[in-house]
Tab-separated table of C-alpha atoms and ligand atoms in Angstrom:
chain	number	residue	atom	x	y	z
T	1	MET	CA	0.000	0.000	0.000
T	2	SER	CA	1.227	3.497	-0.753
T	3	LYS	CA	2.179	5.791	2.044
T	4	GLU	CA	2.626	9.517	1.477
T	5	SER	CA	4.889	11.283	3.912
T	6	THR	CA	3.711	14.657	5.039
T	7	GLY	CA	5.680	17.495	3.502
T	8	SER	CA	5.525	20.682	1.560
T	9	THR	CA	5.363	19.124	-1.908
T	10	GLU	CA	1.956	18.128	-3.219
T	11	VAL	CA	1.731	15.403	-5.841
T	12	THR	CA	-1.096	17.319	-7.433
T	13	GLY	CA	1.245	20.315	-7.811
T	14	LEU	CA	2.896	18.432	-10.631
T	15	ALA	CA	-0.251	18.187	-12.657
T	16	ASP	CA	0.415	21.258	-14.804
T	17	GLU	CA	3.814	20.048	-15.916
T	18	PHE	CA	3.071	16.332	-16.055
T	19	PRO	CA	-0.581	15.564	-16.796
T	20	GLY	CA	-1.556	12.373	-14.983
T	21	SER	CA	1.065	12.733	-12.256
T	22	ALA	CA	-1.642	12.668	-9.599
T	23	GLY	CA	-1.578	8.898	-10.098
T	24	LEU	CA	1.789	8.827	-8.324
T	25	SER	CA	-0.030	8.411	-5.047
T	26	GLY	CA	-1.405	5.094	-6.279
T	27	LEU	CA	2.018	3.551	-6.829
T	28	PRO	CA	2.860	0.445	-4.826
T	29	GLY	CA	5.621	1.033	-2.292
T	30	GLU	CA	6.333	3.940	0.025
T	31	LEU	CA	5.955	7.321	-1.669
T	32	LEU	CA	7.956	10.133	-0.076
T	33	LEU	CA	7.011	13.729	-0.744
T	34	ASP	CA	8.431	15.512	2.272
T	35	ALA	CA	10.999	18.242	1.759
T	36	GLU	CA	13.741	16.347	3.570
T	37	SER	CA	13.404	13.220	1.423
T	38	LEU	CA	13.281	15.258	-1.782
T	39	ALA	CA	16.342	17.285	-0.757
T	40	ALA	CA	18.245	14.083	0.056
T	41	ALA	CA	17.393	12.705	-3.392
T	42	ALA	CA	18.646	15.970	-4.902
T	43	ASP	CA	22.118	15.422	-3.470
T	44	ASP	CA	24.906	12.891	-3.869
T	45	PHE	CA	28.539	12.329	-2.869
T	46	GLY	CA	29.580	15.130	-5.221
T	47	HIS	CA	27.447	17.704	-3.354
T	48	ILE	CA	27.594	19.852	-6.485
T	49	THR	CA	24.624	18.885	-8.659
T	50	HIS	CA	21.151	19.256	-7.172
T	51	HIS	CA	18.065	18.239	-9.170
T	52	LEU	CA	14.962	18.312	-6.989
T	53	PRO	CA	12.638	15.407	-7.819
T	54	ALA	CA	8.869	15.543	-7.475
T	55	ALA	CA	8.743	12.333	-5.475
T	56	VAL	CA	10.815	9.454	-4.171
T	57	LEU	CA	9.455	5.928	-4.274
T	58	ARG	CA	10.718	3.163	-2.041
T	59	PRO	CA	9.528	0.099	-3.918
T	60	GLY	CA	8.634	-3.066	-2.067
T	61	SER	CA	9.666	-5.384	-4.905
T	62	GLY	CA	11.010	-5.574	-8.435
T	63	ALA	CA	7.417	-5.654	-9.668
T	64	ASP	CA	6.826	-2.337	-7.870
T	65	VAL	CA	9.793	-0.858	-9.747
T	66	ALA	CA	8.400	-2.046	-13.088
T	67	HIS	CA	4.948	-0.734	-12.194
T	68	ALA	CA	6.396	2.672	-11.281
T	69	LEU	CA	8.455	2.840	-14.482
T	70	ARG	CA	5.404	2.059	-16.601
T	71	PHE	CA	3.332	4.634	-14.777
T	72	ALA	CA	6.069	7.272	-15.121
T	73	ALA	CA	6.457	6.561	-18.851
T	74	SER	CA	2.718	6.810	-19.456
T	75	ALA	CA	2.509	10.078	-17.495
T	76	CYS	CA	5.653	11.486	-19.194
T	77	ILE	CA	7.388	11.767	-15.823
T	78	PRO	CA	11.133	11.155	-15.971
T	79	ALA	CA	12.203	8.374	-13.605
T	80	ARG	CA	15.640	7.362	-12.354
T	81	ALA	CA	17.037	4.614	-10.158
T	82	ARG	CA	19.119	5.636	-7.198
T	83	GLY	CA	21.486	3.371	-5.306
T	84	ALA	CA	23.706	4.580	-2.477
T	85	GLY	CA	23.943	8.036	-4.064
T	86	HIS	CA	27.730	7.944	-4.391
T	87	SER	CA	27.795	9.457	-7.834
T	88	THR	CA	29.415	12.859	-8.036
T	89	GLN	CA	27.506	14.532	-10.857
T	90	GLY	CA	23.829	13.914	-10.240
T	91	GLN	CA	23.683	10.634	-12.166
T	92	GLY	CA	20.999	9.256	-9.831
T	93	GLN	CA	18.953	12.463	-9.732
T	94	VAL	CA	16.067	13.701	-11.856
T	95	ALA	CA	14.613	17.205	-11.812
T	96	GLY	CA	10.854	17.171	-11.302
T	97	GLY	CA	10.737	13.417	-11.747
T	98	LEU	CA	10.455	10.198	-9.806
T	99	VAL	CA	13.481	8.810	-7.977
T	100	LEU	CA	13.324	5.077	-7.301
T	101	ASP	CA	15.236	4.424	-4.098
T	102	LEU	CA	16.702	0.971	-4.693
T	103	THR	CA	18.463	0.779	-1.337
T	104	VAL	CA	15.335	-0.725	0.195
T	105	LEU	CA	15.673	-3.726	-2.151
T	106	ARG	CA	18.853	-5.126	-0.644
T	107	LYS	CA	18.252	-8.768	0.130
T	108	ILE	CA	20.928	-11.416	-0.355
T	109	HIS	CA	18.793	-14.288	-1.638
T	110	ASP	CA	21.055	-17.232	-2.070
T	111	VAL	CA	24.750	-18.044	-1.831
T	112	GLY	CA	25.551	-21.013	-4.051
T	113	ALA	CA	28.772	-22.892	-4.740
T	114	ASP	CA	29.956	-20.341	-7.299
T	115	SER	CA	27.355	-17.575	-7.413
T	116	VAL	CA	25.226	-15.314	-5.249
T	117	THR	CA	21.786	-13.884	-6.012
T	118	VAL	CA	21.248	-10.380	-4.662
T	119	ASP	CA	18.826	-7.493	-4.956
T	120	GLY	CA	19.992	-4.493	-6.984
T	121	GLY	CA	20.128	-2.285	-3.896
T	122	ALA	CA	22.390	-4.593	-1.867
T	123	LEU	CA	25.676	-3.003	-0.881
T	124	TRP	CA	28.889	-4.802	-1.793
T	125	SER	CA	29.635	-4.942	1.947
T	126	HIS	CA	26.357	-6.909	2.335
T	127	VAL	CA	27.408	-9.252	-0.451
T	128	LEU	CA	30.755	-9.931	1.209
T	129	ALA	CA	29.157	-10.424	4.621
T	130	ALA	CA	27.148	-13.263	3.077
T	131	THR	CA	29.847	-14.836	0.910
T	132	LEU	CA	33.052	-14.615	2.957
T	133	PRO	CA	31.787	-16.940	5.724
T	134	ARG	CA	31.283	-19.506	2.920
T	135	GLY	CA	34.836	-18.970	1.696
T	136	LEU	CA	33.674	-17.184	-1.472
T	137	THR	CA	34.213	-13.721	-2.949
T	138	PRO	CA	33.361	-11.738	-6.072
T	139	PRO	CA	36.520	-11.647	-8.220
T	140	VAL	CA	36.553	-7.825	-8.517
T	141	LEU	CA	35.677	-5.323	-5.821
T	142	THR	CA	35.728	-1.557	-5.812
T	143	ASP	CA	37.941	0.196	-3.264
T	144	TYR	CA	34.836	1.308	-1.390
T	145	LEU	CA	32.194	-1.251	-0.427
T	146	GLU	CA	29.250	0.907	0.698
T	147	ILE	CA	27.892	1.304	-2.826
T	148	THR	CA	25.169	-0.788	-4.398
T	149	VAL	CA	25.435	-3.702	-6.784
T	150	GLY	CA	23.015	-1.944	-9.175
T	151	GLY	CA	24.978	1.304	-8.914
T	152	THR	CA	28.351	-0.193	-9.838
T	153	LEU	CA	26.953	-2.565	-12.478
T	154	SER	CA	25.506	0.564	-14.101
T	155	VAL	CA	28.994	2.008	-14.520
T	156	GLY	CA	31.429	-0.942	-14.625
T	157	GLY	CA	33.084	-1.307	-11.227
T	158	VAL	CA	36.877	-1.499	-11.236
T	159	GLY	CA	39.508	-2.087	-8.571
T	160	GLY	CA	42.881	-3.604	-7.830
T	161	ALA	CA	41.888	-7.001	-9.275
T	162	THR	CA	40.757	-5.477	-12.581
T	163	HIS	CA	44.167	-6.041	-14.168
T	164	ARG	CA	43.402	-9.743	-13.854
T	165	HIS	CA	39.600	-10.031	-13.956
T	166	GLY	CA	38.239	-6.957	-15.756
T	167	ALA	CA	35.262	-5.070	-14.323
T	168	GLN	CA	32.494	-6.183	-11.972
T	169	THR	CA	30.191	-6.113	-14.989
T	170	ASP	CA	32.274	-8.941	-16.474
T	171	HIS	CA	31.203	-11.299	-13.673
T	172	VAL	CA	27.432	-11.098	-13.886
T	173	LEU	CA	25.614	-14.319	-14.736
T	174	ARG	CA	22.058	-12.987	-14.844
T	175	LEU	CA	20.083	-9.808	-14.304
T	176	ASP	CA	16.427	-9.170	-13.574
T	177	VAL	CA	15.670	-5.839	-15.217
T	178	ALA	CA	12.560	-3.734	-14.627
T	179	SER	CA	11.538	-1.761	-17.712
T	180	ALA	CA	9.180	1.026	-18.683
T	181	ASP	CA	6.793	-1.482	-20.290
T	182	GLY	CA	5.994	-2.674	-16.773
T	183	THR	CA	7.799	-6.002	-16.988
T	184	VAL	CA	10.696	-7.557	-15.092
T	185	THR	CA	12.844	-9.462	-17.582
T	186	SER	CA	15.442	-12.046	-16.725
T	187	CYS	CA	18.441	-11.754	-19.039
T	188	GLY	CA	21.987	-13.048	-19.324
T	189	PRO	CA	24.848	-13.517	-21.768
T	190	ASP	CA	22.910	-16.281	-23.551
T	191	HIS	CA	19.347	-15.116	-22.993
T	192	LYS	CA	18.022	-11.726	-24.057
T	193	ALA	CA	21.662	-10.744	-24.393
T	194	ASP	CA	20.874	-7.374	-26.002
T	195	LEU	CA	19.120	-6.180	-22.866
T	196	PHE	CA	21.820	-7.704	-20.636
T	197	HIS	CA	24.640	-5.921	-22.454
T	198	ALA	CA	22.725	-2.645	-22.678
T	199	VAL	CA	22.069	-2.550	-18.937
T	200	LEU	CA	25.624	-3.404	-17.824
T	201	ALA	CA	27.565	-0.123	-17.678
T	202	GLY	CA	24.398	1.415	-19.166
T	203	ARG	CA	24.291	4.228	-16.577
T	204	GLY	CA	20.729	3.376	-15.599
T	205	GLY	CA	19.346	4.282	-19.013
T	206	HIS	CA	18.115	0.861	-20.170
T	207	GLY	CA	16.130	-0.405	-17.213
T	208	VAL	CA	16.541	-0.907	-13.499
T	209	ILE	CA	18.519	-3.841	-12.113
T	210	VAL	CA	16.280	-5.313	-9.443
T	211	ARG	CA	18.190	-8.549	-8.994
T	212	ALA	CA	21.573	-9.904	-10.087
T	213	VAL	CA	23.322	-13.252	-10.028
T	214	LEU	CA	27.028	-12.615	-9.480
T	215	ARG	CA	29.903	-14.990	-10.065
T	216	LEU	CA	31.921	-16.023	-7.004
T	217	VAL	CA	35.380	-17.536	-6.693
T	218	PRO	CA	37.149	-19.100	-3.703
T	219	ALA	CA	38.184	-16.369	-1.272
T	220	PRO	CA	41.730	-16.171	0.022
T	221	THR	CA	42.204	-15.940	3.760
T	222	ARG	CA	44.734	-13.153	3.973
T	223	ALA	CA	46.328	-10.346	1.987
T	224	ARG	CA	49.984	-9.324	2.134
T	225	ARG	CA	49.714	-5.610	1.408
T	226	PHE	CA	52.603	-3.461	0.193
T	227	GLN	CA	52.553	0.308	-0.015
T	228	LEU	CA	55.838	1.288	-1.640
T	229	VAL	CA	57.177	4.731	-2.464
T	230	TYR	CA	58.566	5.569	-5.918
T	231	PRO	CA	60.914	8.303	-7.094
T	232	ASP	CA	58.769	9.353	-10.071
T	233	LEU	CA	55.730	8.492	-12.147
T	234	ALA	CA	57.601	6.764	-14.972
T	235	THR	CA	59.334	4.347	-12.587
T	236	LEU	CA	56.061	3.603	-10.798
T	237	ALA	CA	54.229	2.975	-14.076
T	238	ALA	CA	56.982	0.714	-15.413
T	239	ASP	CA	56.871	-1.446	-12.278
T	240	GLN	CA	53.061	-1.514	-12.276
T	241	SER	CA	53.050	-2.682	-15.894
T	242	ARG	CA	55.600	-5.335	-15.087
T	243	LEU	CA	53.551	-6.553	-12.126
T	244	ILE	CA	50.334	-6.920	-14.088
T	245	ALA	CA	52.187	-8.688	-16.902
T	246	GLU	CA	53.858	-11.138	-14.506
T	247	GLY	CA	50.753	-11.701	-12.378
T	248	ALA	CA	52.459	-12.357	-9.027
T	249	PHE	CA	50.180	-9.850	-7.269
T	250	ASP	CA	46.407	-10.226	-7.010
T	251	HIS	CA	45.804	-6.530	-6.436
T	252	VAL	CA	47.690	-3.721	-8.183
T	253	GLU	CA	46.858	-0.059	-7.764
T	254	GLY	CA	48.795	3.149	-7.241
T	255	GLN	CA	48.337	6.624	-5.851
T	256	ILE	CA	49.775	10.052	-6.425
T	257	VAL	CA	49.521	12.175	-3.297
T	258	PRO	CA	50.938	15.515	-2.193
T	259	GLY	CA	54.318	15.187	-0.472
T	260	PRO	CA	56.587	17.672	1.268
T	261	THR	CA	58.259	18.734	-1.991
T	262	GLY	CA	55.667	17.978	-4.645
T	263	TRP	CA	53.851	14.827	-5.680
T	264	THR	CA	54.654	11.470	-4.075
T	265	TYR	CA	54.174	8.263	-6.062
T	266	ARG	CA	52.998	5.070	-4.399
T	267	LEU	CA	52.424	1.519	-5.472
T	268	GLU	CA	49.736	-0.431	-3.642
T	269	ALA	CA	49.992	-4.136	-4.332
T	270	ALA	CA	48.693	-7.169	-2.492
T	271	ALA	CA	49.377	-10.869	-2.757
T	272	TYR	CA	46.617	-13.041	-1.343
T	273	HIS	CA	47.432	-16.191	0.558
T	274	GLY	CA	46.025	-18.914	2.783
T	275	PRO	CA	46.108	-19.134	6.560
T	276	GLY	CA	49.753	-20.262	6.666
T	277	GLU	CA	52.918	-18.333	6.041
T	278	PRO	CA	52.643	-15.295	3.743
T	279	PRO	CA	54.576	-15.335	0.478
T	280	GLY	CA	58.178	-14.163	0.872
T	281	ASP	CA	58.566	-10.392	0.560
T	282	ALA	CA	61.997	-10.700	-1.005
T	283	VAL	CA	60.659	-12.847	-3.822
T	284	LEU	CA	57.618	-10.648	-4.423
T	285	LEU	CA	59.591	-7.401	-4.436
T	286	ALA	CA	62.627	-8.639	-6.357
T	287	GLY	CA	63.572	-6.283	-9.171
T	288	LEU	CA	61.160	-3.486	-8.208
T	289	HIS	CA	62.514	0.054	-8.355
T	290	HIS	CA	60.854	1.574	-5.295
T	291	LEU	CA	62.685	3.490	-2.549
T	292	PRO	CA	63.095	0.875	0.215
T	293	GLY	CA	62.408	2.253	3.686
T	294	ALA	CA	61.097	5.602	2.388
T	295	VAL	CA	58.647	7.541	4.547
T	296	GLY	CA	55.190	6.200	3.745
T	297	GLU	CA	56.301	2.633	3.030
T	298	GLU	CA	54.111	0.055	4.736
T	299	ILE	CA	54.028	-3.716	4.589
T	300	GLU	CA	51.327	-5.534	6.506
T	301	ASP	CA	49.451	-8.801	6.596
T	302	LEU	CA	45.673	-8.448	6.830
T	303	ALA	CA	42.635	-10.698	6.909
T	304	TYR	CA	41.217	-10.648	3.358
T	305	GLY	CA	37.944	-9.036	4.519
T	306	ASP	CA	39.829	-6.288	6.363
T	307	PHE	CA	41.935	-5.651	3.285
T	308	LEU	CA	38.809	-5.251	1.140
T	309	ASN	CA	37.324	-2.920	3.743
T	310	ARG	CA	40.515	-0.830	3.971
T	311	MET	CA	38.690	2.424	3.171
T	312	ALA	CA	36.509	2.208	6.287
T	313	ALA	CA	39.007	3.899	8.613
T	314	GLY	CA	39.582	6.734	6.140
T	315	GLU	CA	35.844	7.213	5.725
T	316	ALA	CA	35.346	7.380	9.503
T	317	TYR	CA	38.115	9.965	9.750
T	318	LEU	CA	36.725	12.110	6.929
T	319	ARG	CA	33.228	11.938	8.395
T	320	GLN	CA	34.676	13.137	11.678
T	321	THR	CA	36.524	16.057	10.078
T	322	GLY	CA	33.489	16.824	7.909
T	323	GLU	CA	35.396	16.481	4.641
T	324	TRP	CA	33.338	13.450	3.611
T	325	HIS	CA	30.465	15.907	3.153
T	326	HIS	CA	32.436	18.525	1.221
T	327	PRO	CA	32.021	18.910	-2.552
T	328	HIS	CA	33.808	16.260	-4.640
T	329	PRO	CA	34.455	17.432	-8.196
T	330	TRP	CA	35.906	14.081	-9.260
T	331	LEU	CA	37.213	13.152	-12.670
T	332	ASN	CA	37.855	9.542	-13.679
T	333	ALA	CA	39.357	8.422	-16.958
T	334	PHE	CA	41.272	5.648	-18.671
T	335	LEU	CA	44.465	6.775	-20.389
T	336	PRO	CA	45.919	4.838	-23.327
T	337	GLY	CA	48.801	2.819	-21.870
T	338	ALA	CA	51.356	3.762	-24.518
T	339	ASP	CA	50.953	7.455	-23.714
T	340	ALA	CA	49.843	7.299	-20.077
T	341	VAL	CA	52.996	8.539	-18.359
T	342	ARG	CA	53.510	11.482	-20.721
T	343	LEU	CA	49.842	12.442	-20.587
T	344	ALA	CA	49.546	12.133	-16.801
T	345	SER	CA	52.823	14.033	-16.301
T	346	ASP	CA	51.614	16.858	-18.565
T	347	LEU	CA	48.318	17.034	-16.712
T	348	LEU	CA	50.014	17.008	-13.310
T	349	ALA	CA	52.316	19.835	-14.365
T	350	ASP	CA	49.224	22.069	-14.456
T	351	PHE	CA	47.489	20.507	-11.458
T	352	THR	CA	48.587	21.382	-7.934
T	353	PRO	CA	48.048	19.771	-4.525
T	354	ALA	CA	45.802	22.777	-3.801
T	355	ASP	CA	43.650	21.764	-6.782
T	356	LEU	CA	43.373	18.270	-5.305
T	357	GLY	CA	42.152	19.581	-1.949
T	358	PRO	CA	43.141	18.620	1.591
T	359	SER	CA	41.999	14.983	1.611
T	360	GLY	CA	42.246	14.389	-2.121
T	361	VAL	CA	44.125	11.560	-3.779
T	362	ILE	CA	44.925	10.656	-7.365
T	363	LEU	CA	44.579	7.017	-8.373
T	364	PHE	CA	46.869	5.800	-11.146
T	365	TYR	CA	47.063	2.149	-12.098
T	366	PRO	CA	47.164	-0.053	-15.168
T	367	VAL	CA	44.638	-2.545	-16.435
T	368	SER	CA	44.822	-4.964	-19.298
T	369	THR	CA	42.012	-4.004	-21.688
T	370	ALA	CA	41.769	-7.584	-22.998
T	371	ARG	CA	40.342	-8.596	-19.603
T	372	PHE	CA	37.211	-6.476	-20.151
T	373	ALA	CA	34.200	-7.914	-21.946
T	374	THR	CA	31.473	-5.331	-21.216
T	375	PRO	CA	30.460	-3.589	-24.460
T	376	GLY	CA	29.078	-0.534	-22.625
T	377	LEU	CA	32.360	0.274	-20.893
T	378	ALA	CA	34.455	2.539	-23.119
T	379	LEU	CA	38.205	1.899	-22.985
T	380	PRO	CA	41.168	3.211	-24.968
T	381	ASP	CA	42.184	1.240	-28.033
T	382	ASP	CA	45.374	-0.036	-26.425
T	383	PRO	CA	46.269	-3.399	-24.814
T	384	GLU	CA	47.014	-1.525	-21.594
T	385	ALA	CA	45.164	1.427	-20.078
T	386	PHE	CA	45.794	3.399	-16.895
T	387	LEU	CA	42.972	4.512	-14.646
T	388	LEU	CA	43.538	8.138	-13.684
T	389	SER	CA	41.163	9.316	-10.966
T	390	LEU	CA	41.359	12.866	-9.659
T	391	LEU	CA	39.520	12.344	-6.363
T	392	ARG	CA	39.454	15.967	-5.344
T	393	THR	CA	37.640	17.893	-2.629
T	394	SER	CA	36.539	21.518	-2.726
T	395	PRO	CA	35.883	23.738	0.257
T	396	PRO	CA	32.223	23.960	1.271
T	397	ASP	CA	30.249	27.117	0.544
T	398	ASP	CA	32.682	28.266	-2.129
T	399	PRO	CA	30.895	28.253	-5.498
T	400	ASP	CA	33.882	29.887	-7.228
T	401	ALA	CA	36.142	27.007	-6.188
T	402	ILE	CA	33.666	24.504	-7.625
T	403	THR	CA	33.305	26.471	-10.847
T	404	HIS	CA	37.083	26.519	-11.175
T	405	ALA	CA	37.384	22.783	-10.441
T	406	LEU	CA	34.700	21.848	-12.970
T	407	ALA	CA	36.240	24.029	-15.677
T	408	GLN	CA	39.619	22.480	-14.950
T	409	ASN	CA	38.087	18.987	-15.132
T	410	ARG	CA	36.502	19.825	-18.482
T	411	ALA	CA	39.838	20.973	-19.892
T	412	ILE	CA	41.608	17.865	-18.541
T	413	ALA	CA	38.876	15.594	-19.910
T	414	ASP	CA	39.233	17.211	-23.341
T	415	ARG	CA	42.981	16.607	-23.315
T	416	ILE	CA	42.494	12.991	-22.266
T	417	GLN	CA	39.865	12.322	-24.907
T	418	SER	CA	41.858	13.942	-27.683
T	419	ALA	CA	44.797	11.695	-26.711
T	420	GLY	CA	42.634	8.569	-27.119
T	421	GLY	CA	41.570	8.230	-23.480
T	422	THR	CA	38.025	7.580	-22.301
T	423	LEU	CA	36.040	9.020	-19.429
T	424	TYR	CA	34.775	6.757	-16.659
T	425	LEU	CA	31.689	7.282	-14.439
T	426	SER	CA	30.796	10.704	-15.801
T	427	ASP	CA	31.483	13.351	-18.384
T	428	PRO	CA	32.272	16.680	-16.703
T	429	THR	CA	29.972	18.840	-18.794
I	1	LIG	C1	34.272	6.809	-1.903
I	1	LIG	C2	34.023	6.215	-3.271
I	1	LIG	C3	34.861	5.235	-3.749
I	1	LIG	C4	34.639	4.670	-5.005
I	1	LIG	N1	35.491	3.702	-5.451
I	1	LIG	C5	35.295	3.164	-6.670
I	1	LIG	C6	36.166	2.151	-7.162
I	1	LIG	O1	37.120	1.744	-6.505
I	1	LIG	N2	35.916	1.646	-8.393
I	1	LIG	C7	34.849	2.060	-9.155
I	1	LIG	O2	34.667	1.529	-10.247
I	1	LIG	N3	34.017	3.019	-8.708
I	1	LIG	C8	34.222	3.575	-7.501
I	1	LIG	N4	33.380	4.560	-7.062
I	1	LIG	C9	32.320	5.036	-7.959
I	1	LIG	C10	31.056	4.202	-7.800
I	1	LIG	O3	31.295	2.874	-8.213
I	1	LIG	C11	29.935	4.767	-8.695
I	1	LIG	O4	29.730	6.118	-8.434
I	1	LIG	C12	28.657	3.975	-8.486
I	1	LIG	O5	27.774	4.246	-9.562
I	1	LIG	C13	28.013	4.339	-7.163
I	1	LIG	O6	26.990	3.433	-6.864
I	1	LIG	P1	25.744	3.914	-6.018
I	1	LIG	O7	25.115	2.712	-5.425
I	1	LIG	O8	26.118	4.988	-5.088
I	1	LIG	O9	24.794	4.449	-7.199
I	1	LIG	P2	24.133	5.889	-7.447
I	1	LIG	O10	25.172	6.941	-7.341
I	1	LIG	O11	22.942	6.028	-6.603
I	1	LIG	O12	23.708	5.712	-8.977
I	1	LIG	C14	24.711	5.635	-9.957
I	1	LIG	C15	24.093	5.396	-11.335
I	1	LIG	O13	23.566	4.080	-11.378
I	1	LIG	C16	22.172	4.109	-11.669
I	1	LIG	N5	21.598	3.053	-10.841
I	1	LIG	C17	21.652	2.937	-9.495
I	1	LIG	N6	21.072	1.792	-9.119
I	1	LIG	C18	20.640	1.179	-10.246
I	1	LIG	C19	19.957	-0.037	-10.514
I	1	LIG	N7	19.596	-0.865	-9.539
I	1	LIG	N8	19.668	-0.344	-11.806
I	1	LIG	C20	20.032	0.482	-12.820
I	1	LIG	N9	20.678	1.648	-12.618
I	1	LIG	C21	20.977	1.983	-11.341
I	1	LIG	C22	21.707	5.499	-11.300
I	1	LIG	O14	20.556	5.887	-12.029
I	1	LIG	C23	22.926	6.315	-11.674
I	1	LIG	O15	22.953	6.552	-13.059
I	1	LIG	C24	33.567	5.130	-5.805
I	1	LIG	C25	32.732	6.140	-5.328
I	1	LIG	C26	32.952	6.677	-4.067
I	1	LIG	C27	32.063	7.776	-3.578
């Protein structure tokens, strides 16, 4: 049964713009019209774009989602799925439309021998909580786990295991997709494949993922994690490329962070292992060109689950300082491998630690493009690509700083695209 929250927005107030919108109140699920719910749906992790919807629906089932989509289409009301809201450019928002809050559909249905069936609004941390006790894990995880399965499958989902296993979208066995014709369609690589491939990395534009069957692999017990410091970007990139070619490490990433005298370059690599002795450091690190013992170097042995959840402490800290809630004018892109060091160096020459912001970080790591199989995920035409993520923060209440950051992102994105790179997650228009 529908429930309308009390608030300042009247459904009937939409009638002029969207004839037939009064029928919103008949939608199955919980309909939210109060100012607080609408304002929350007009915000995201970016805290820059704000599109106020007319209503938010918390559906009770996949059928409710399909029903709402059909109603919205017939009433010419734009509708959009929203996961955890960790986009940075309003991707899950819709001005004057209907936001479908998928986070209420978050059940883990079944953990099998090599797959798990989950609702589209389940967080990856929920997925792991169900699979790790069975000794199973998704092959690829994002650095941050408090985002939804539907949200990352709508963009791709990459992380330190991508060099070996591609994107999260490459490990989906089946999807249940709610569409504007009011149906929920089951699709997979061999069944209604057109819909399946359109929805994966489809940015929410081809239907709403209400349920997914995800591939699982045996989970390791522990992770030997290395954070090594490098003298410069070229040396870091050369070692990263070597590591992904040789395959000794399960996880390969890298960061560029402000240091005392400019940028500091770091490799983050992890080798997974069983409960016994970790693999020998000397063997793993042989031939690498890092600066042994440099400030910032860390080598530790972690439970696999703790390694995957390594962003939790940083999130808690940033929530405490308030920076988690500051504007995030992020830019993510894949650079063509052959030109990645020159391109990134040129971009960094014009990009300062002040541009990055106090808690900002730049991700820089290679992936093998042959490992990707998702048609919707645009990658450079190069056997190797480097993810370059400018994870920047802007001061709050400073519109000029945001305007500057967005203009800078646009110029950087143009340079990346004209060099054969592709944008990931969003296009900074
Ligand atoms: C701190 C942080 C760390 C991150 N780390 C990584 C990382 O390591 N690797 C990586 O690849 N990405 C990373 N991301 C980006 C993240 O994967 C994307 O922004 C993702 O889309 C967020 O998912 P969400 O649940 O918040 O979705 P939302 O932001 O709510 O929505 C994102 C898009 O997906 C659509 N959508 C949401 N749910 C569904 C659904 N069920 N069906 C169809 N469409 C849907 C929305 O309409 C929207 O277009 C990170 C983001 C943050 C904030």
